[in-house]
mmCIF file of C-alpha atoms in Angstrom:
data_model
loop_
_atom_site.group_PDB
_atom_site.id
_atom_site.type_symbol
_atom_site.label_atom_id
_atom_site.label_comp_id
_atom_site.label_asym_id
_atom_site.label_seq_id
_atom_site.Cartn_x
_atom_site.Cartn_y
_atom_site.Cartn_z
ATOM 1 C CA MET A 73 -7.821 16.431 8.202
ATOM 2 C CA GLU A 74 -6.411 17.215 11.844
ATOM 3 C CA THR A 75 -3.376 15.459 12.585
ATOM 4 C CA ALA A 76 -0.883 15.214 15.803
ATOM 5 C CA THR A 77 1.341 18.166 14.873
ATOM 6 C CA HIS A 78 4.009 17.854 17.415
ATOM 7 C CA GLN A 79 5.846 14.316 18.524
ATOM 8 C CA SER A 80 5.324 15.433 22.298
ATOM 9 C CA ASP A 81 1.372 15.017 21.580
ATOM 10 C CA GLU A 82 1.613 11.589 19.552
ATOM 11 C CA ASP A 83 3.829 10.667 22.672
ATOM 12 C CA ILE A 84 0.927 11.632 25.257
ATOM 13 C CA LEU A 85 -1.432 10.057 22.599
ATOM 14 C CA ILE A 86 0.512 6.642 22.934
ATOM 15 C CA GLN A 87 0.708 6.879 26.819
ATOM 16 C CA GLY A 88 -3.455 7.179 26.539
ATOM 17 C CA LEU A 89 -3.582 4.048 24.176
ATOM 18 C CA LYS A 90 -1.666 1.966 26.477
ATOM 19 C CA SER A 91 -3.195 2.712 29.435
ATOM 20 C CA GLY A 92 -6.283 1.816 27.894
ATOM 21 C CA SER A 93 -8.060 4.984 27.669
ATOM 22 C CA GLU A 94 -11.353 4.974 25.979
ATOM 23 C CA ALA A 95 -11.191 9.056 24.995
ATOM 24 C CA ASP A 96 -7.691 8.555 23.477
ATOM 25 C CA PHE A 97 -8.801 5.356 21.518
ATOM 26 C CA GLN A 98 -11.430 7.389 20.450
ATOM 27 C CA LYS A 99 -9.539 10.627 19.133
ATOM 28 C CA ALA A 100 -7.062 7.839 17.873
ATOM 29 C CA VAL A 101 -9.648 6.371 15.847
ATOM 30 C CA ARG A 102 -11.147 10.159 14.524
ATOM 31 C CA LEU A 103 -7.095 10.685 13.497
ATOM 32 C CA TYR A 104 -5.984 7.561 11.748
ATOM 33 C CA THR A 105 -9.039 5.564 10.283
ATOM 34 C CA PRO A 106 -9.314 7.733 7.193
ATOM 35 C CA GLY A 107 -5.337 6.628 6.422
ATOM 36 C CA MET A 108 -6.109 2.941 7.329
ATOM 37 C CA MET A 109 -8.939 3.186 5.055
ATOM 38 C CA ALA A 110 -7.004 4.111 2.407
ATOM 39 C CA VAL A 111 -4.305 1.501 2.846
ATOM 40 C CA ALA A 112 -7.244 -0.921 3.306
ATOM 41 C CA SER A 113 -9.179 -0.243 0.126
ATOM 42 C CA TYR A 114 -6.252 -0.282 -2.088
ATOM 43 C CA TYR A 115 -6.474 -4.582 -1.451
ATOM 44 C CA LEU A 116 -9.924 -5.142 -0.702
ATOM 45 C CA ASP A 117 -13.687 -3.960 -1.647
ATOM 46 C CA LYS A 118 -15.359 -1.624 0.730
ATOM 47 C CA ALA A 119 -17.109 -3.838 3.129
ATOM 48 C CA SER A 120 -14.106 -6.156 3.683
ATOM 49 C CA ALA A 121 -11.751 -3.419 3.862
ATOM 50 C CA GLU A 122 -14.053 -1.370 6.889
ATOM 51 C CA GLU A 123 -14.190 -4.688 8.524
ATOM 52 C CA THR A 124 -10.700 -4.910 8.459
ATOM 53 C CA VAL A 125 -9.993 -1.707 9.928
ATOM 54 C CA GLN A 126 -12.285 -2.416 12.528
ATOM 55 C CA ASP A 127 -10.789 -5.478 13.421
ATOM 56 C CA CYS A 128 -7.524 -3.685 13.325
ATOM 57 C CA TRP A 129 -8.618 -1.497 16.235
ATOM 58 C CA VAL A 130 -9.768 -4.136 18.307
ATOM 59 C CA THR A 131 -6.124 -5.764 17.752
ATOM 60 C CA VAL A 132 -4.246 -2.363 18.548
ATOM 61 C CA ILE A 133 -5.666 -2.341 22.331
ATOM 62 C CA ASP A 134 -3.442 -5.216 23.094
ATOM 63 C CA ALA A 135 -0.782 -4.401 20.317
ATOM 64 C CA ILE A 136 -0.306 -0.916 21.527
ATOM 65 C CA GLN A 137 1.603 -2.750 24.578
ATOM 66 C CA ASN A 138 4.668 -3.538 22.309
ATOM 67 C CA PHE A 139 4.944 -0.396 20.361
ATOM 68 C CA GLU A 140 7.863 0.823 20.859
ATOM 69 C CA GLY A 141 8.250 3.794 18.447
ATOM 70 C CA ARG A 142 10.759 2.825 16.277
ATOM 71 C CA SER A 143 7.943 4.190 13.517
ATOM 72 C CA GLY A 144 5.444 6.899 14.102
ATOM 73 C CA LEU A 145 2.248 5.640 14.995
ATOM 74 C CA LYS A 146 0.272 6.395 11.977
ATOM 75 C CA THR A 147 3.020 4.215 9.904
ATOM 76 C CA TRP A 148 2.932 1.554 12.410
ATOM 77 C CA LEU A 149 -1.027 1.267 12.447
ATOM 78 C CA HIS A 150 -0.698 1.733 8.540
ATOM 79 C CA ARG A 151 1.385 -1.289 8.467
ATOM 80 C CA ILE A 152 -0.710 -3.758 10.532
ATOM 81 C CA VAL A 153 -3.915 -2.776 8.270
ATOM 82 C CA ALA A 154 -1.707 -3.738 4.958
ATOM 83 C CA ASN A 155 -0.380 -6.843 6.661
ATOM 84 C CA ARG A 156 -4.392 -7.684 7.533
ATOM 85 C CA ALA A 157 -5.496 -6.890 3.737
ATOM 86 C CA LYS A 158 -2.819 -8.819 2.479
ATOM 87 C CA ASN A 159 -3.727 -12.167 4.432
ATOM 88 C CA HIS A 160 -7.440 -11.591 3.845
ATOM 89 C CA LEU A 161 -6.299 -11.074 -0.085
ATOM 90 C CA ARG A 162 -4.254 -14.430 0.045
ATOM 91 C CA LYS A 163 -7.258 -15.948 1.993
ATOM 92 C CA HIS A 164 -9.770 -14.951 -0.941
ATOM 93 C CA LYS A 165 -7.103 -15.675 -3.803
ATOM 94 C CA ARG A 166 -7.768 -12.482 -5.320
ATOM 95 C CA GLU A 167 -5.172 -10.216 -7.159
ATOM 96 C CA VAL A 168 -4.767 -6.241 -6.800
ATOM 97 C CA SER A 169 -5.273 -5.324 -10.478
ATOM 98 C CA ALA A 170 -3.413 -1.739 -11.322
ATOM 99 C CA ASP A 171 -2.811 -0.185 -14.331
ATOM 100 C CA PHE A 172 0.615 0.485 -14.928
ATOM 101 C CA SER A 173 0.963 0.663 -18.511
ATOM 102 C CA GLU A 174 0.935 4.238 -19.437
ATOM 103 C CA ALA A 175 1.969 7.161 -17.067
ATOM 104 C CA LEU A 176 -0.425 9.681 -19.293
ATOM 105 C CA ASP A 177 -3.989 9.830 -18.693
ATOM 106 C CA PRO A 178 -6.095 8.840 -22.191
ATOM 107 C CA GLU A 179 -8.064 12.619 -21.972
ATOM 108 C CA LEU A 180 -4.622 14.077 -21.563
ATOM 109 C CA ALA A 181 -3.046 12.170 -24.027
ATOM 110 C CA SER A 182 -5.941 13.353 -26.553
ATOM 111 C CA ARG A 183 -4.706 16.467 -26.232
ATOM 112 C CA PHE A 184 -1.412 16.683 -28.206
ATOM 113 C CA ARG A 185 -0.551 16.737 -31.623
ATOM 114 C CA PRO A 186 0.857 13.298 -33.156
ATOM 115 C CA ASN A 187 4.331 15.795 -33.441
ATOM 116 C CA GLY A 188 3.799 15.907 -29.497
ATOM 117 C CA ARG A 189 3.034 19.333 -29.055
ATOM 118 C CA TRP A 190 0.300 20.532 -27.530
ATOM 119 C CA ALA A 191 -3.206 20.497 -29.755
ATOM 120 C CA THR A 192 -5.394 21.426 -26.749
ATOM 121 C CA PRO A 193 -2.974 23.326 -24.348
ATOM 122 C CA PRO A 194 -3.917 23.706 -20.622
ATOM 123 C CA SER A 195 -6.127 26.884 -19.884
ATOM 124 C CA LEU A 196 -3.871 29.510 -18.327
ATOM 125 C CA ARG A 197 -6.067 30.950 -15.525
ATOM 126 C CA PHE A 198 -5.183 28.898 -12.256
ATOM 127 C CA HIS A 199 -3.398 31.275 -10.326
ATOM 128 C CA GLU A 200 -5.276 31.092 -7.312
ATOM 129 C CA ASP A 201 -3.435 29.232 -4.353
ATOM 130 C CA ALA A 202 -5.017 26.164 -3.071
ATOM 131 C CA GLU A 203 -6.222 27.444 0.277
ATOM 132 C CA SER A 204 -8.343 30.185 -1.548
ATOM 133 C CA LEU A 205 -9.381 27.546 -4.111
ATOM 134 C CA MET A 206 -10.881 25.229 -1.558
ATOM 135 C CA GLU A 207 -12.797 27.724 -0.046
ATOM 136 C CA ASN A 208 -14.940 27.381 -2.787
ATOM 137 C CA GLY A 209 -17.542 24.666 -1.575
ATOM 138 C CA ALA A 210 -18.408 23.438 -4.853
ATOM 139 C CA LEU A 211 -15.033 22.719 -6.129
ATOM 140 C CA SER A 212 -14.497 20.989 -2.941
ATOM 141 C CA ASP A 213 -17.681 18.859 -3.307
ATOM 142 C CA CYS A 214 -16.345 18.330 -6.963
ATOM 143 C CA LEU A 215 -13.048 17.154 -5.404
ATOM 144 C CA ASP A 216 -14.868 14.760 -3.472
ATOM 145 C CA GLN A 217 -16.630 13.440 -6.241
ATOM 146 C CA HIS A 218 -13.839 12.967 -8.466
ATOM 147 C CA LEU A 219 -11.913 11.058 -5.557
ATOM 148 C CA ALA A 220 -14.693 8.668 -5.326
ATOM 149 C CA ARG A 221 -14.430 7.904 -8.741
ATOM 150 C CA LEU A 222 -10.657 7.352 -8.870
ATOM 151 C CA PRO A 223 -9.781 3.793 -9.138
ATOM 152 C CA GLU A 224 -8.995 2.432 -5.492
ATOM 153 C CA THR A 225 -5.218 2.012 -6.718
ATOM 154 C CA GLN A 226 -4.787 5.377 -7.471
ATOM 155 C CA ARG A 227 -7.048 6.830 -4.752
ATOM 156 C CA SER A 228 -4.993 5.069 -2.131
ATOM 157 C CA ALA A 229 -1.693 6.144 -3.569
ATOM 158 C CA LEU A 230 -2.666 9.641 -4.002
ATOM 159 C CA MET A 231 -4.077 9.760 -0.056
ATOM 160 C CA LEU A 232 -0.985 8.261 1.252
ATOM 161 C CA TYR A 233 1.529 10.015 -0.321
ATOM 162 C CA GLU A 234 -0.544 13.755 -0.499
ATOM 163 C CA ALA A 235 -3.323 13.545 2.696
ATOM 164 C CA HIS A 236 -1.229 11.481 4.851
ATOM 165 C CA GLN A 237 2.238 12.633 3.781
ATOM 166 C CA HIS A 238 4.141 9.450 3.763
ATOM 167 C CA LYS A 239 7.356 9.171 2.114
ATOM 168 C CA SER A 240 7.409 7.133 -1.473
ATOM 169 C CA ASP A 241 9.539 3.929 -0.010
ATOM 170 C CA ASP A 242 6.604 3.984 2.684
ATOM 171 C CA VAL A 243 3.746 4.045 0.121
ATOM 172 C CA CYS A 244 5.591 1.118 -1.950
ATOM 173 C CA ASN A 245 5.837 -1.003 1.223
ATOM 174 C CA LEU A 246 2.091 -0.375 2.695
ATOM 175 C CA LEU A 247 0.735 -1.325 -1.443
ATOM 176 C CA ASP A 248 3.306 -3.435 -2.238
ATOM 177 C CA VAL A 249 4.180 -1.670 -5.440
ATOM 178 C CA SER A 250 7.456 -0.951 -7.125
ATOM 179 C CA ALA A 251 8.980 2.732 -7.197
ATOM 180 C CA SER A 252 7.919 3.172 -10.929
ATOM 181 C CA ASN A 253 4.681 1.710 -10.328
ATOM 182 C CA LEU A 254 3.926 4.086 -7.627
ATOM 183 C CA ARG A 255 4.999 7.101 -9.774
ATOM 184 C CA VAL A 256 2.320 5.775 -12.809
ATOM 185 C CA LEU A 257 -0.581 5.648 -9.813
ATOM 186 C CA LEU A 258 0.401 9.339 -8.396
ATOM 187 C CA HIS A 259 0.716 10.674 -11.866
ATOM 188 C CA ARG A 260 -2.472 9.154 -13.252
ATOM 189 C CA ALA A 261 -4.591 10.199 -10.329
ATOM 190 C CA ARG A 262 -3.150 13.743 -10.346
ATOM 191 C CA GLN A 263 -3.423 14.119 -13.818
ATOM 192 C CA LYS A 264 -7.269 13.454 -13.123
ATOM 193 C CA ILE A 265 -7.548 15.932 -10.694
ATOM 194 C CA PHE A 266 -5.818 18.431 -12.727
ATOM 195 C CA LEU A 267 -8.537 17.562 -15.375
ATOM 196 C CA MET A 268 -11.273 18.037 -13.047
ATOM 197 C CA VAL A 269 -10.207 21.529 -11.603
ATOM 198 C CA GLU A 270 -9.371 22.511 -15.149
ATOM 199 C CA THR A 271 -13.358 22.137 -16.274
ATOM 200 C CA PHE A 272 -14.528 23.480 -13.173
ATOM 201 C CA GLN A 273 -12.698 26.349 -13.409
ATOM 202 C CA GLU A 274 -13.534 26.700 -17.313
ATOM 203 C CA THR A 275 -17.217 25.560 -16.750
ATOM 204 C CA GLY A 276 -18.185 25.898 -13.480
ATOM 205 C CA GLU A 277 -19.458 22.630 -13.559
ATOM 206 C CA CYS A 278 -18.268 19.396 -12.038
ATOM 207 C CA MET B 148 14.454 16.852 -27.936
ATOM 208 C CA LEU B 149 11.954 16.563 -25.259
ATOM 209 C CA MET B 150 8.160 17.179 -26.409
ATOM 210 C CA CYS B 151 5.512 18.622 -24.554
ATOM 211 C CA ARG B 152 3.735 14.796 -24.386
ATOM 212 C CA ASP B 153 7.047 13.421 -22.830
ATOM 213 C CA LEU B 154 6.706 16.170 -20.572
ATOM 214 C CA ALA B 155 3.266 15.655 -19.755
ATOM 215 C CA ARG B 156 4.185 11.717 -19.088
ATOM 216 C CA ILE B 157 6.918 12.770 -16.299
ATOM 217 C CA ALA B 158 5.610 15.733 -15.009
ATOM 218 C CA SER B 159 4.840 14.092 -11.623
ATOM 219 C CA ASP B 160 8.221 12.972 -11.294
ATOM 220 C CA TYR B 161 9.454 16.446 -11.967
ATOM 221 C CA ILE B 162 7.151 18.208 -9.197
ATOM 222 C CA ASP B 163 8.556 15.521 -6.746
ATOM 223 C CA ASP B 164 12.312 15.476 -7.589
ATOM 224 C CA GLU B 165 12.442 12.402 -8.869
ATOM 225 C CA LEU B 166 13.894 12.766 -11.964
ATOM 226 C CA GLY B 167 17.846 12.657 -12.850
ATOM 227 C CA THR B 168 19.950 15.466 -13.630
ATOM 228 C CA ALA B 169 20.020 15.267 -17.199
ATOM 229 C CA GLN B 170 16.413 14.790 -17.592
ATOM 230 C CA LYS B 171 15.544 17.569 -15.057
ATOM 231 C CA LEU B 172 17.768 19.772 -16.923
ATOM 232 C CA SER B 173 15.673 18.757 -19.960
ATOM 233 C CA VAL B 174 12.979 19.474 -18.561
ATOM 234 C CA LYS B 175 14.085 23.098 -17.363
ATOM 235 C CA MET B 176 15.307 23.845 -21.017
ATOM 236 C CA HIS B 177 11.855 22.530 -22.010
ATOM 237 C CA LEU B 178 9.903 25.051 -19.582
ATOM 238 C CA MET B 179 11.921 27.989 -20.666
ATOM 239 C CA MET B 180 10.803 27.840 -24.173
ATOM 240 C CA CYS B 181 7.362 26.487 -23.564
ATOM 241 C CA ARG B 182 4.558 28.654 -22.070
ATOM 242 C CA TYR B 183 1.796 25.733 -22.429
ATOM 243 C CA CYS B 184 4.001 22.905 -20.524
ATOM 244 C CA ARG B 185 4.837 26.068 -17.857
ATOM 245 C CA SER B 186 1.275 26.410 -17.253
ATOM 246 C CA PHE B 187 0.663 22.688 -17.327
ATOM 247 C CA ILE B 188 3.119 22.107 -14.604
ATOM 248 C CA GLY B 189 1.850 25.020 -12.621
ATOM 249 C CA ASN B 190 -1.889 23.762 -12.580
ATOM 250 C CA LEU B 191 -0.446 20.526 -11.687
ATOM 251 C CA ARG B 192 1.385 21.523 -8.878
ATOM 252 C CA ALA B 193 -1.727 23.419 -7.892
ATOM 253 C CA SER B 194 -3.814 20.537 -8.172
ATOM 254 C CA THR B 195 -1.315 18.327 -6.062
ATOM 255 C CA ALA B 196 -1.401 21.679 -3.361
ATOM 256 C CA LEU B 197 -5.374 21.080 -3.410
ATOM 257 C CA MET B 198 -5.139 17.388 -2.647
ATOM 258 C CA GLN B 199 -2.963 18.147 0.567
ATOM 259 C CA ALA B 200 -5.307 21.188 1.579
ATOM 260 C CA HIS B 201 -8.420 18.870 0.788
ATOM 261 C CA SER B 202 -9.774 17.243 4.157
ATOM 262 C CA SER B 203 -8.934 13.319 3.580
ATOM 263 C CA GLN B 204 -10.767 10.693 2.531
ATOM 264 C CA LYS B 205 -14.159 11.491 4.204
ATOM 265 C CA LEU B 206 -15.673 8.551 6.411
ATOM 266 C CA ASP B 207 -19.092 8.127 7.010
ATOM 267 C CA GLU B 208 -19.865 9.160 11.028
ATOM 268 C CA GLU B 209 -21.927 6.093 11.305
ATOM 269 C CA PHE B 210 -18.470 3.616 10.537
ATOM 270 C CA LEU B 211 -16.456 5.479 12.942
ATOM 271 C CA ARG B 212 -19.156 5.344 15.594
ATOM 272 C CA ARG B 213 -19.292 1.552 14.949
ATOM 273 C CA ILE B 214 -15.315 1.144 15.574
ATOM 274 C CA GLU B 215 -15.544 3.479 18.639
ATOM 275 C CA GLU B 216 -18.105 1.252 20.203
ATOM 276 C CA ARG B 217 -16.149 -2.160 19.622
ATOM 277 C CA VAL B 218 -13.188 -0.608 21.081
ATOM 278 C CA ALA B 219 -15.367 0.443 24.099
ATOM 279 C CA ASP B 220 -17.061 -2.601 24.141
ATOM 280 C CA SER B 221 -13.449 -4.410 24.022
ATOM 281 C CA LEU B 222 -11.714 -1.973 26.524
ATOM 282 C CA ASN B 223 -14.379 -2.554 28.940
ATOM 283 C CA ALA B 224 -14.349 -6.325 28.293
ATOM 284 C CA ARG B 225 -10.643 -6.282 28.871
ATOM 285 C CA ASN B 226 -10.900 -3.753 31.969
ATOM 286 C CA THR B 227 -13.261 -6.632 33.414
ATOM 287 C CA GLY B 228 -11.532 -9.103 32.946
ATOM 288 C CA ASN B 229 -8.381 -7.603 34.605
ATOM 289 C CA ARG B 230 -10.354 -6.852 37.839
ATOM 290 C CA ASN B 231 -11.718 -10.202 37.833
ATOM 291 C CA PRO B 232 -8.650 -12.867 36.913
ATOM 292 C CA GLU B 233 -9.979 -16.406 36.941
#
């Protein structure tokens, strides 16, 4: 994903947003909506998450005037979405259910002997670097499919931590989870990605 | 003694440097002796890098356009309002 790589780029964008530039809003919408959806999807179903993110952008038109830059623009936007999504949850009296019971994915857990050693060890041919692997379009499509199948809670944690590069504390605040629960969500999601890549490399199938 | 299954449970914490000194040391000792776990950690690390290299959550163009249109309408309404204060 394209990101604002320099602080100065972000400053210029913020100035544009404050001045009400439509082009800068378009740029910001494309840059920050994926992360905002990752936050909203943690709490809400897809339709409500899309509605919440859309409403947030309209709110931002006025709220940006009060943005003082104490946090980055991305973090600020993600917090607005998180607060709105939590309010939506409270109104609808739903609760987020996430499985924090066991750090080990059941499929991976079944690959150990009772004595705790590997019965089916990981394959040993994962040598290419990530950039080279991503050049394989079929693998990239497969990754998309598997990401879509992850529980929202795991996917949101993974997206915010890996793709949007938030720090652990930030993700905990955005998703309202403890540090140890975040570790479980991240680890469960990573194991699923690991198992997917391993199967893909062994069989060529997704 | 740390077993392969224990290591698999805390592998992400190891990768993200979230383990305490003693636990980190036991993982390192185990990795020196176990090529399967070295492979597991290496592959899990690569999966993590893969996620970072992969474009994040893809959104449909239609949804982005809807947001852009709504934002443009709100901006126009605000600007019109500014020019013609009641």
